C-alpha cells in the first residue's frame, strides 16, 4: 500500500511484527512480517525544522535546543539521521493530490489542460490534412 511504509528503528533497521510469544510473525512463505505505519506528510524538511527549533522558546522554538553554554545541541544532519521514516516531506505530486486551497494550484492544472488540448488539436489537424481528398 502506498499510504503505509515499513517502520524502522532509529538505527534504520526494520521492526518485525511480533506474535504473542515475542517472536517475529511470518507469512505463508516463512518470510518475516514487518510492522507497517501510515505515512505522515509534512511540509517541513529537516533544514526548516532545524531553523524552527532554534528560534526562541517564546516564538515556538525547542526549549532544549541550546546547552548551558548557549551552544546548539544538534545539527541538521542529526535531525536527518533520527528523522522517522514514516514522516515524508510533501512533494509537488502530493500537493496536487491533496486538493486543499493551500496545496492546490489551479494555475498549474489550467496550464496542463491547455497544453494537452493544444496537443490533441494539433494531432487532429494533422490527421485531417492526411484525410483531405483535395491534396490527392
mmCIF file of N, CA and C in Angstrom:
data_model
loop_
_atom_site.group_PDB
_atom_site.id
_atom_site.type_symbol
_atom_site.label_atom_id
_atom_site.label_comp_id
_atom_site.label_asym_id
_atom_site.label_seq_id
_atom_site.Cartn_x
_atom_site.Cartn_y
_atom_site.Cartn_z
ATOM 1 N N UNK A 1 0.847 -1.183 0.000
ATOM 2 C CA UNK A 1 0.000 0.000 0.000
ATOM 3 C C UNK A 1 0.887 1.239 0.000
ATOM 4 N N UNK A 2 0.551 2.203 -0.852
ATOM 5 C CA UNK A 2 1.378 3.396 -0.985
ATOM 6 C C UNK A 2 1.228 4.347 0.197
ATOM 7 N N UNK A 3 0.161 4.215 0.968
ATOM 8 C CA UNK A 3 -0.039 5.130 2.088
ATOM 9 C C UNK A 3 0.568 4.602 3.378
ATOM 10 N N UNK A 4 1.207 3.433 3.325
ATOM 11 C CA UNK A 4 1.901 2.904 4.501
ATOM 12 C C UNK A 4 3.344 2.598 4.133
ATOM 13 N N UNK A 5 4.158 2.421 5.159
ATOM 14 C CA UNK A 5 5.580 2.159 4.957
ATOM 15 C C UNK A 5 6.032 1.217 6.071
ATOM 16 N N UNK A 6 7.052 0.413 5.792
ATOM 17 C CA UNK A 6 7.576 -0.458 6.851
ATOM 18 C C UNK A 6 8.325 0.400 7.859
ATOM 19 N N UNK A 7 8.000 0.204 9.112
ATOM 20 C CA UNK A 7 8.574 1.022 10.184
ATOM 21 C C UNK A 7 10.021 0.618 10.459
ATOM 22 N N UNK A 8 10.865 1.606 10.723
ATOM 23 C CA UNK A 8 12.276 1.378 11.059
ATOM 24 C C UNK A 8 12.588 1.984 12.426
ATOM 25 N N UNK A 9 13.596 1.417 13.093
ATOM 26 C CA UNK A 9 14.033 1.982 14.377
ATOM 27 C C UNK A 9 15.035 3.100 14.108
ATOM 28 N N UNK A 10 15.596 3.681 15.165
ATOM 29 C CA UNK A 10 16.499 4.828 14.979
ATOM 30 C C UNK A 10 17.817 4.438 14.308
ATOM 31 N N UNK A 11 18.089 3.130 14.221
ATOM 32 C CA UNK A 11 19.303 2.671 13.548
ATOM 33 C C UNK A 11 19.039 2.333 12.078
ATOM 34 N N UNK A 12 17.780 2.470 11.646
ATOM 35 C CA UNK A 12 17.431 2.186 10.260
ATOM 36 C C UNK A 12 17.025 0.745 10.008
ATOM 37 N N UNK A 13 16.964 -0.073 11.061
ATOM 38 C CA UNK A 13 16.580 -1.475 10.894
ATOM 39 C C UNK A 13 15.066 -1.615 10.898
ATOM 40 N N UNK A 14 14.559 -2.515 10.043
ATOM 41 C CA UNK A 14 13.125 -2.776 10.000
ATOM 42 C C UNK A 14 12.671 -3.414 11.312
ATOM 43 N N UNK A 15 11.484 -3.045 11.765
ATOM 44 C CA UNK A 15 10.950 -3.563 13.022
ATOM 45 C C UNK A 15 9.960 -4.683 12.703
ATOM 46 N N UNK A 16 10.261 -5.922 13.155
ATOM 47 C CA UNK A 16 9.339 -7.020 12.867
ATOM 48 C C UNK A 16 8.070 -6.930 13.706
ATOM 49 N N UNK A 17 6.977 -7.434 13.148
ATOM 50 C CA UNK A 17 5.720 -7.545 13.879
ATOM 51 C C UNK A 17 5.841 -8.811 14.726
ATOM 52 N N UNK A 18 5.616 -8.704 16.027
ATOM 53 C CA UNK A 18 5.832 -9.838 16.929
ATOM 54 C C UNK A 18 4.526 -10.546 17.266
ATOM 55 N N UNK A 19 4.640 -11.879 17.456
ATOM 56 C CA UNK A 19 3.467 -12.644 17.883
ATOM 57 C C UNK A 19 3.370 -12.621 19.408
ATOM 58 N N UNK A 20 2.431 -13.379 19.978
ATOM 59 C CA UNK A 20 2.217 -13.385 21.433
ATOM 60 C C UNK A 20 3.424 -13.901 22.202
ATOM 61 N N UNK A 21 4.277 -14.704 21.560
ATOM 62 C CA UNK A 21 5.469 -15.250 22.218
ATOM 63 C C UNK A 21 6.686 -14.341 22.085
ATOM 64 N N UNK A 22 6.514 -13.215 21.431
ATOM 65 C CA UNK A 22 7.618 -12.278 21.258
ATOM 66 C C UNK A 22 8.515 -12.604 20.074
ATOM 67 N N UNK A 23 8.093 -13.542 19.235
ATOM 68 C CA UNK A 23 8.863 -13.918 18.053
ATOM 69 C C UNK A 23 8.285 -13.224 16.825
ATOM 70 N N UNK A 24 9.129 -12.991 15.815
ATOM 71 C CA UNK A 24 8.618 -12.330 14.604
ATOM 72 C C UNK A 24 7.537 -13.164 13.923
ATOM 73 N N UNK A 25 6.472 -12.497 13.490
ATOM 74 C CA UNK A 25 5.427 -13.172 12.724
ATOM 75 C C UNK A 25 5.973 -13.481 11.334
ATOM 76 N N UNK A 26 5.459 -14.579 10.736
ATOM 77 C CA UNK A 26 5.902 -14.977 9.399
ATOM 78 C C UNK A 26 4.699 -15.228 8.507
ATOM 79 N N UNK A 27 4.882 -14.977 7.200
ATOM 80 C CA UNK A 27 3.804 -15.229 6.244
ATOM 81 C C UNK A 27 3.836 -16.691 5.801
ATOM 82 N N UNK A 28 3.024 -17.060 4.811
ATOM 83 C CA UNK A 28 2.944 -18.442 4.334
ATOM 84 C C UNK A 28 4.251 -18.939 3.738
ATOM 85 N N UNK A 29 5.069 -18.015 3.210
ATOM 86 C CA UNK A 29 6.368 -18.383 2.638
ATOM 87 C C UNK A 29 7.497 -18.310 3.665
ATOM 88 N N UNK A 30 7.142 -18.171 4.934
ATOM 89 C CA UNK A 30 8.086 -18.121 6.069
ATOM 90 C C UNK A 30 8.941 -16.853 6.074
ATOM 91 N N UNK A 31 8.494 -15.806 5.363
ATOM 92 C CA UNK A 31 9.196 -14.520 5.405
ATOM 93 C C UNK A 31 8.689 -13.721 6.595
ATOM 94 N N UNK A 32 9.575 -12.959 7.201
ATOM 95 C CA UNK A 32 9.215 -12.151 8.367
ATOM 96 C C UNK A 32 8.271 -11.036 7.943
ATOM 97 N N UNK A 33 7.237 -10.810 8.740
ATOM 98 C CA UNK A 33 6.287 -9.725 8.511
ATOM 99 C C UNK A 33 6.745 -8.544 9.357
ATOM 100 N N UNK A 34 6.893 -7.397 8.715
ATOM 101 C CA UNK A 34 7.371 -6.211 9.418
ATOM 102 C C UNK A 34 6.213 -5.276 9.739
ATOM 103 N N UNK A 35 6.390 -4.502 10.812
ATOM 104 C CA UNK A 35 5.369 -3.532 11.200
ATOM 105 C C UNK A 35 5.213 -2.503 10.098
ATOM 106 N N UNK A 36 3.987 -2.102 9.876
ATOM 107 C CA UNK A 36 3.696 -1.054 8.895
ATOM 108 C C UNK A 36 3.121 0.143 9.636
ATOM 109 N N UNK A 37 3.408 1.291 9.119
ATOM 110 C CA UNK A 37 2.944 2.524 9.744
ATOM 111 C C UNK A 37 2.439 3.450 8.648
ATOM 112 N N UNK A 38 1.395 4.192 8.936
ATOM 113 C CA UNK A 38 0.867 5.143 7.955
ATOM 114 C C UNK A 38 1.867 6.259 7.723
ATOM 115 N N UNK A 39 2.035 6.630 6.447
ATOM 116 C CA UNK A 39 2.889 7.771 6.132
ATOM 117 C C UNK A 39 2.212 9.039 6.641
ATOM 118 N N UNK A 40 3.019 9.937 7.118
ATOM 119 C CA UNK A 40 2.527 11.244 7.536
ATOM 120 C C UNK A 40 3.272 12.268 6.694
ATOM 121 N N UNK A 41 2.521 13.049 5.956
ATOM 122 C CA UNK A 41 3.140 14.058 5.102
ATOM 123 C C UNK A 41 3.377 15.334 5.896
ATOM 124 N N UNK A 42 4.547 15.900 5.732
ATOM 125 C CA UNK A 42 4.892 17.141 6.413
ATOM 126 C C UNK A 42 5.369 18.155 5.384
ATOM 127 N N UNK A 43 5.102 19.405 5.651
ATOM 128 C CA UNK A 43 5.555 20.448 4.729
ATOM 129 C C UNK A 43 6.939 20.950 5.106
ATOM 130 N N UNK A 44 7.449 20.559 6.269
ATOM 131 C CA UNK A 44 8.781 20.984 6.709
ATOM 132 C C UNK A 44 9.814 19.933 6.341
ATOM 133 N N UNK A 45 10.946 20.355 5.803
ATOM 134 C CA UNK A 45 12.046 19.422 5.643
ATOM 135 C C UNK A 45 12.965 19.571 6.857
ATOM 136 N N UNK A 46 14.025 18.790 6.919
ATOM 137 C CA UNK A 46 14.898 18.786 8.102
ATOM 138 C C UNK A 46 15.540 20.151 8.355
ATOM 139 N N UNK A 47 15.955 20.843 7.307
ATOM 140 C CA UNK A 47 16.603 22.155 7.480
ATOM 141 C C UNK A 47 15.623 23.170 8.057
ATOM 142 N N UNK A 48 14.398 23.181 7.522
ATOM 143 C CA UNK A 48 13.393 24.103 8.044
ATOM 144 C C UNK A 48 13.043 23.762 9.489
ATOM 145 N N UNK A 49 12.982 22.472 9.787
ATOM 146 C CA UNK A 49 12.707 22.033 11.161
ATOM 147 C C UNK A 49 13.801 22.538 12.097
ATOM 148 N N UNK A 50 15.061 22.437 11.668
ATOM 149 C CA UNK A 50 16.194 22.891 12.476
ATOM 150 C C UNK A 50 16.071 24.387 12.760
ATOM 151 N N UNK A 51 15.759 25.162 11.733
ATOM 152 C CA UNK A 51 15.617 26.614 11.897
ATOM 153 C C UNK A 51 14.488 26.936 12.874
ATOM 154 N N UNK A 52 13.358 26.242 12.727
ATOM 155 C CA UNK A 52 12.218 26.480 13.624
ATOM 156 C C UNK A 52 12.569 26.125 15.070
ATOM 157 N N UNK A 53 13.303 25.028 15.266
ATOM 158 C CA UNK A 53 13.640 24.590 16.616
ATOM 159 C C UNK A 53 14.626 25.531 17.304
ATOM 160 N N UNK A 54 15.447 26.241 16.531
ATOM 161 C CA UNK A 54 16.452 27.138 17.108
ATOM 162 C C UNK A 54 15.899 28.515 17.464
ATOM 163 N N UNK A 55 14.658 28.775 17.091
ATOM 164 C CA UNK A 55 14.051 30.055 17.447
ATOM 165 C C UNK A 55 13.885 30.144 18.964
ATOM 166 N N UNK A 56 13.740 31.358 19.500
ATOM 167 C CA UNK A 56 13.485 31.485 20.935
ATOM 168 C C UNK A 56 12.205 30.729 21.324
ATOM 169 N N UNK A 57 12.188 30.238 22.526
ATOM 170 C CA UNK A 57 11.050 29.457 23.002
ATOM 171 C C UNK A 57 9.749 30.262 22.925
ATOM 172 N N UNK A 58 9.841 31.552 23.127
ATOM 173 C CA UNK A 58 8.654 32.414 23.068
ATOM 174 C C UNK A 58 8.057 32.474 21.654
ATOM 175 N N UNK A 59 8.889 32.148 20.642
ATOM 176 C CA UNK A 59 8.426 32.150 19.257
ATOM 177 C C UNK A 59 8.137 30.743 18.747
ATOM 178 N N UNK A 60 8.056 29.777 19.669
ATOM 179 C CA UNK A 60 7.733 28.406 19.295
ATOM 180 C C UNK A 60 8.927 27.502 19.104
ATOM 181 N N UNK A 61 10.106 27.958 19.493
ATOM 182 C CA UNK A 61 11.313 27.143 19.363
ATOM 183 C C UNK A 61 11.369 26.031 20.398
ATOM 184 N N UNK A 62 12.326 25.136 20.239
ATOM 185 C CA UNK A 62 12.509 23.986 21.120
ATOM 186 C C UNK A 62 13.297 24.410 22.358
ATOM 187 N N UNK A 63 12.752 24.095 23.532
ATOM 188 C CA UNK A 63 13.369 24.526 24.791
ATOM 189 C C UNK A 63 14.760 23.921 24.997
ATOM 190 N N UNK A 64 15.011 22.708 24.505
ATOM 191 C CA UNK A 64 16.300 22.045 24.708
ATOM 192 C C UNK A 64 17.261 22.207 23.549
ATOM 193 N N UNK A 65 17.062 23.200 22.710
ATOM 194 C CA UNK A 65 17.902 23.366 21.525
ATOM 195 C C UNK A 65 19.322 23.815 21.864
ATOM 196 N N UNK A 66 19.488 24.497 22.986
ATOM 197 C CA UNK A 66 20.804 25.013 23.366
ATOM 198 C C UNK A 66 21.235 24.404 24.688
ATOM 199 N N UNK A 67 22.551 24.166 24.832
ATOM 200 C CA UNK A 67 23.065 23.645 26.102
ATOM 201 C C UNK A 67 23.318 24.804 27.075
ATOM 202 N N UNK A 68 23.917 24.510 28.219
ATOM 203 C CA UNK A 68 24.140 25.532 29.244
ATOM 204 C C UNK A 68 25.119 26.614 28.797
ATOM 205 N N UNK A 69 25.942 26.325 27.774
ATOM 206 C CA UNK A 69 26.896 27.314 27.255
ATOM 207 C C UNK A 69 26.345 28.040 26.031
ATOM 208 N N UNK A 70 25.050 27.917 25.793
ATOM 209 C CA UNK A 70 24.359 28.539 24.664
ATOM 210 C C UNK A 70 24.854 28.039 23.304
ATOM 211 N N UNK A 71 25.336 26.797 23.275
ATOM 212 C CA UNK A 71 25.731 26.180 22.013
ATOM 213 C C UNK A 71 24.591 25.283 21.534
ATOM 214 N N UNK A 72 24.423 25.226 20.215
ATOM 215 C CA UNK A 72 23.374 24.386 19.633
ATOM 216 C C UNK A 72 23.695 22.921 19.905
ATOM 217 N N UNK A 73 22.676 22.173 20.358
ATOM 218 C CA UNK A 73 22.886 20.788 20.770
ATOM 219 C C UNK A 73 22.781 19.776 19.638
ATOM 220 N N UNK A 74 22.242 20.145 18.491
ATOM 221 C CA UNK A 74 22.067 19.174 17.408
ATOM 222 C C UNK A 74 22.170 19.883 16.058
ATOM 223 N N UNK A 75 22.565 19.125 15.059
ATOM 224 C CA UNK A 75 22.734 19.681 13.713
ATOM 225 C C UNK A 75 21.603 19.211 12.804
ATOM 226 N N UNK A 76 21.579 19.757 11.616
ATOM 227 C CA UNK A 76 20.615 19.306 10.612
ATOM 228 C C UNK A 76 20.853 17.828 10.311
ATOM 229 N N UNK A 77 22.133 17.432 10.242
ATOM 230 C CA UNK A 77 22.454 16.021 9.975
ATOM 231 C C UNK A 77 21.904 15.107 11.062
ATOM 232 N N UNK A 78 21.920 15.564 12.311
ATOM 233 C CA UNK A 78 21.348 14.761 13.403
ATOM 234 C C UNK A 78 19.847 14.591 13.210
ATOM 235 N N UNK A 79 19.186 15.663 12.812
ATOM 236 C CA UNK A 79 17.740 15.583 12.573
ATOM 237 C C UNK A 79 17.460 14.604 11.436
ATOM 238 N N UNK A 80 18.237 14.689 10.360
ATOM 239 C CA UNK A 80 18.051 13.784 9.222
ATOM 240 C C UNK A 80 18.295 12.339 9.669
ATOM 241 N N UNK A 81 19.327 12.108 10.450
ATOM 242 C CA UNK A 81 19.664 10.747 10.902
ATOM 243 C C UNK A 81 18.534 10.142 11.739
ATOM 244 N N UNK A 82 17.963 10.924 12.629
ATOM 245 C CA UNK A 82 16.926 10.407 13.528
ATOM 246 C C UNK A 82 15.500 10.648 13.024
ATOM 247 N N UNK A 83 15.364 11.240 11.826
ATOM 248 C CA UNK A 83 14.049 11.529 11.250
ATOM 249 C C UNK A 83 13.308 10.210 11.038
ATOM 250 N N UNK A 84 12.111 10.050 11.603
ATOM 251 C CA UNK A 84 11.364 8.798 11.410
ATOM 252 C C UNK A 84 11.034 8.579 9.935
ATOM 253 N N UNK A 85 11.174 7.323 9.479
ATOM 254 C CA UNK A 85 10.983 7.072 8.053
ATOM 255 C C UNK A 85 9.534 7.208 7.594
ATOM 256 N N UNK A 86 8.592 7.285 8.521
ATOM 257 C CA UNK A 86 7.194 7.447 8.111
ATOM 258 C C UNK A 86 6.807 8.916 7.954
ATOM 259 N N UNK A 87 7.699 9.841 8.317
ATOM 260 C CA UNK A 87 7.463 11.260 8.054
ATOM 261 C C UNK A 87 8.019 11.575 6.673
ATOM 262 N N UNK A 88 7.165 11.917 5.752
ATOM 263 C CA UNK A 88 7.572 12.187 4.379
ATOM 264 C C UNK A 88 7.308 13.643 4.050
ATOM 265 N N UNK A 89 8.305 14.315 3.501
ATOM 266 C CA UNK A 89 8.135 15.695 3.067
ATOM 267 C C UNK A 89 7.258 15.681 1.821
ATOM 268 N N UNK A 90 6.249 16.555 1.803
ATOM 269 C CA UNK A 90 5.330 16.609 0.667
ATOM 270 C C UNK A 90 6.064 17.024 -0.599
ATOM 271 N N UNK A 91 5.803 16.296 -1.657
ATOM 272 C CA UNK A 91 6.330 16.665 -2.968
ATOM 273 C C UNK A 91 5.238 17.433 -3.704
ATOM 274 N N UNK A 92 5.576 17.959 -4.864
ATOM 275 C CA UNK A 92 4.566 18.651 -5.670
ATOM 276 C C UNK A 92 3.423 17.712 -6.029
ATOM 277 N N UNK A 93 3.752 16.434 -6.273
ATOM 278 C CA UNK A 93 2.709 15.454 -6.610
ATOM 279 C C UNK A 93 1.740 15.280 -5.443
ATOM 280 N N UNK A 94 2.259 15.225 -4.209
ATOM 281 C CA UNK A 94 1.392 15.105 -3.034
ATOM 282 C C UNK A 94 0.509 16.334 -2.901
ATOM 283 N N UNK A 95 1.077 17.495 -3.162
ATOM 284 C CA UNK A 95 0.320 18.736 -3.014
ATOM 285 C C UNK A 95 -0.808 18.817 -4.037
ATOM 286 N N UNK A 96 -0.557 18.344 -5.259
ATOM 287 C CA UNK A 96 -1.614 18.348 -6.270
ATOM 288 C C UNK A 96 -2.701 17.361 -5.883
ATOM 289 N N UNK A 97 -2.323 16.212 -5.333
ATOM 290 C CA UNK A 97 -3.300 15.193 -4.953
ATOM 291 C C UNK A 97 -4.115 15.620 -3.737
ATOM 292 N N UNK A 98 -3.538 16.460 -2.887
ATOM 293 C CA UNK A 98 -4.217 16.890 -1.660
ATOM 294 C C UNK A 98 -5.509 17.619 -1.981
ATOM 295 N N UNK A 99 -5.420 18.674 -2.745
ATOM 296 C CA UNK A 99 -6.608 19.405 -3.166
ATOM 297 C C UNK A 99 -7.063 20.511 -2.234
ATOM 298 N N UNK A 100 -6.371 20.762 -1.129
ATOM 299 C CA UNK A 100 -6.775 21.876 -0.263
ATOM 300 C C UNK A 100 -6.335 23.194 -0.909
ATOM 301 N N UNK A 101 -6.880 24.292 -0.439
ATOM 302 C CA UNK A 101 -6.602 25.581 -1.072
ATOM 303 C C UNK A 101 -5.136 25.986 -0.957
ATOM 304 N N UNK A 102 -4.433 25.492 0.063
ATOM 305 C CA UNK A 102 -3.021 25.822 0.222
ATOM 306 C C UNK A 102 -2.169 25.050 -0.776
ATOM 307 N N UNK A 103 -2.474 23.763 -0.950
ATOM 308 C CA UNK A 103 -1.650 22.906 -1.794
ATOM 309 C C UNK A 103 -2.005 22.984 -3.268
ATOM 310 N N UNK A 104 -3.265 23.109 -3.568
ATOM 311 C CA UNK A 104 -3.708 23.022 -4.949
ATOM 312 C C UNK A 104 -3.460 24.332 -5.679
ATOM 313 N N UNK A 105 -2.793 24.226 -6.786
ATOM 314 C CA UNK A 105 -2.557 25.400 -7.622
ATOM 315 C C UNK A 105 -3.354 25.213 -8.910
ATOM 316 N N UNK A 106 -4.456 25.917 -9.043
ATOM 317 C CA UNK A 106 -5.299 25.759 -10.232
ATOM 318 C C UNK A 106 -4.601 26.279 -11.477
ATOM 319 N N UNK A 107 -3.667 27.210 -11.324
ATOM 320 C CA UNK A 107 -2.933 27.719 -12.486
ATOM 321 C C UNK A 107 -2.156 26.594 -13.172
ATOM 322 N N UNK A 108 -1.492 25.746 -12.371
ATOM 323 C CA UNK A 108 -0.730 24.631 -12.932
ATOM 324 C C UNK A 108 -1.643 23.664 -13.673
ATOM 325 N N UNK A 109 -2.782 23.372 -13.090
ATOM 326 C CA UNK A 109 -3.719 22.446 -13.722
ATOM 327 C C UNK A 109 -4.261 23.055 -15.013
ATOM 328 N N UNK A 110 -4.578 24.342 -14.980
ATOM 329 C CA UNK A 110 -5.084 25.029 -16.170
ATOM 330 C C UNK A 110 -4.056 24.977 -17.303
ATOM 331 N N UNK A 111 -2.786 25.245 -16.975
ATOM 332 C CA UNK A 111 -1.735 25.198 -17.996
ATOM 333 C C UNK A 111 -1.578 23.791 -18.567
ATOM 334 N N UNK A 112 -1.679 22.780 -17.705
ATOM 335 C CA UNK A 112 -1.565 21.392 -18.168
ATOM 336 C C UNK A 112 -2.720 21.044 -19.107
ATOM 337 N N UNK A 113 -3.924 21.460 -18.759
ATOM 338 C CA UNK A 113 -5.077 21.204 -19.625
ATOM 339 C C UNK A 113 -4.929 21.919 -20.971
ATOM 340 N N UNK A 114 -4.451 23.173 -20.942
ATOM 341 C CA UNK A 114 -4.265 23.921 -22.187
ATOM 342 C C UNK A 114 -3.237 23.222 -23.077
ATOM 343 N N UNK A 115 -2.142 22.767 -22.488
ATOM 344 C CA UNK A 115 -1.101 22.085 -23.264
ATOM 345 C C UNK A 115 -1.647 20.783 -23.859
ATOM 346 N N UNK A 116 -2.393 20.040 -23.080
ATOM 347 C CA UNK A 116 -2.978 18.787 -23.574
ATOM 348 C C UNK A 116 -3.970 19.078 -24.696
ATOM 349 N N UNK A 117 -4.786 20.111 -24.533
ATOM 350 C CA UNK A 117 -5.761 20.472 -25.563
ATOM 351 C C UNK A 117 -5.051 20.864 -26.863
ATOM 352 N N UNK A 118 -3.966 21.662 -26.761
ATOM 353 C CA UNK A 118 -3.199 22.047 -27.952
ATOM 354 C C UNK A 118 -2.628 20.811 -28.649
ATOM 355 N N UNK A 119 -2.157 19.863 -27.872
ATOM 356 C CA UNK A 119 -1.578 18.641 -28.431
ATOM 357 C C UNK A 119 -2.649 17.828 -29.164
ATOM 358 N N UNK A 120 -3.832 17.706 -28.576
ATOM 359 C CA UNK A 120 -4.932 16.958 -29.196
ATOM 360 C C UNK A 120 -5.377 17.636 -30.492
ATOM 361 N N UNK A 121 -5.505 18.966 -30.452
ATOM 362 C CA UNK A 121 -5.942 19.711 -31.633
ATOM 363 C C UNK A 121 -4.898 19.597 -32.748
ATOM 364 N N UNK A 122 -3.624 19.722 -32.407
ATOM 365 C CA UNK A 122 -2.567 19.616 -33.419
ATOM 366 C C UNK A 122 -2.576 18.230 -34.060
ATOM 367 N N UNK A 123 -2.749 17.183 -33.259
ATOM 368 C CA UNK A 123 -2.791 15.815 -33.796
ATOM 369 C C UNK A 123 -4.010 15.634 -34.690
ATOM 370 N N UNK A 124 -5.147 16.222 -34.295
ATOM 371 C CA UNK A 124 -6.362 16.123 -35.110
ATOM 372 C C UNK A 124 -6.194 16.859 -36.434
ATOM 373 N N UNK A 125 -5.541 18.030 -36.414
ATOM 374 C CA UNK A 125 -5.319 18.791 -37.641
ATOM 375 C C UNK A 125 -4.426 18.016 -38.608
ATOM 376 N N UNK A 126 -3.386 17.385 -38.093
ATOM 377 C CA UNK A 126 -2.507 16.570 -38.937
ATOM 378 C C UNK A 126 -3.302 15.432 -39.555
ATOM 379 N N UNK A 127 -4.124 14.786 -38.736
ATOM 380 C CA UNK A 127 -4.946 13.675 -39.216
ATOM 381 C C UNK A 127 -5.934 14.144 -40.289
ATOM 382 N N UNK A 128 -6.538 15.304 -40.074
ATOM 383 C CA UNK A 128 -7.478 15.852 -41.063
ATOM 384 C C UNK A 128 -6.778 16.196 -42.373
ATOM 385 N N UNK A 129 -5.562 16.752 -42.295
ATOM 386 C CA UNK A 129 -4.812 17.086 -43.512
ATOM 387 C C UNK A 129 -4.495 15.828 -44.309
ATOM 388 N N UNK A 130 -4.212 14.730 -43.608
ATOM 389 C CA UNK A 130 -3.935 13.468 -44.288
ATOM 390 C C UNK A 130 -5.190 12.932 -44.987
ATOM 391 N N UNK A 131 -6.350 13.254 -44.438
ATOM 392 C CA UNK A 131 -7.608 12.769 -44.989
ATOM 393 C C UNK A 131 -8.143 13.659 -46.108
ATOM 394 N N UNK A 132 -7.637 14.838 -46.289
ATOM 395 C CA UNK A 132 -8.168 15.811 -47.250
ATOM 396 C C UNK A 132 -8.063 15.263 -48.678
ATOM 397 N N UNK A 133 -9.194 15.039 -49.373
ATOM 398 C CA UNK A 133 -9.161 14.466 -50.723
ATOM 399 C C UNK A 133 -8.640 15.436 -51.782
ATOM 400 N N UNK A 134 -8.638 16.728 -51.504
ATOM 401 C CA UNK A 134 -8.191 17.708 -52.493
ATOM 402 C C UNK A 134 -6.702 17.619 -52.754
ATOM 403 N N UNK A 135 -5.938 17.118 -51.804
ATOM 404 C CA UNK A 135 -4.488 17.043 -51.952
ATOM 405 C C UNK A 135 -4.076 15.799 -52.739
ATOM 406 N N UNK A 136 -4.984 14.890 -53.033
ATOM 407 C CA UNK A 136 -4.651 13.645 -53.730
ATOM 408 C C UNK A 136 -4.318 13.889 -55.183
#
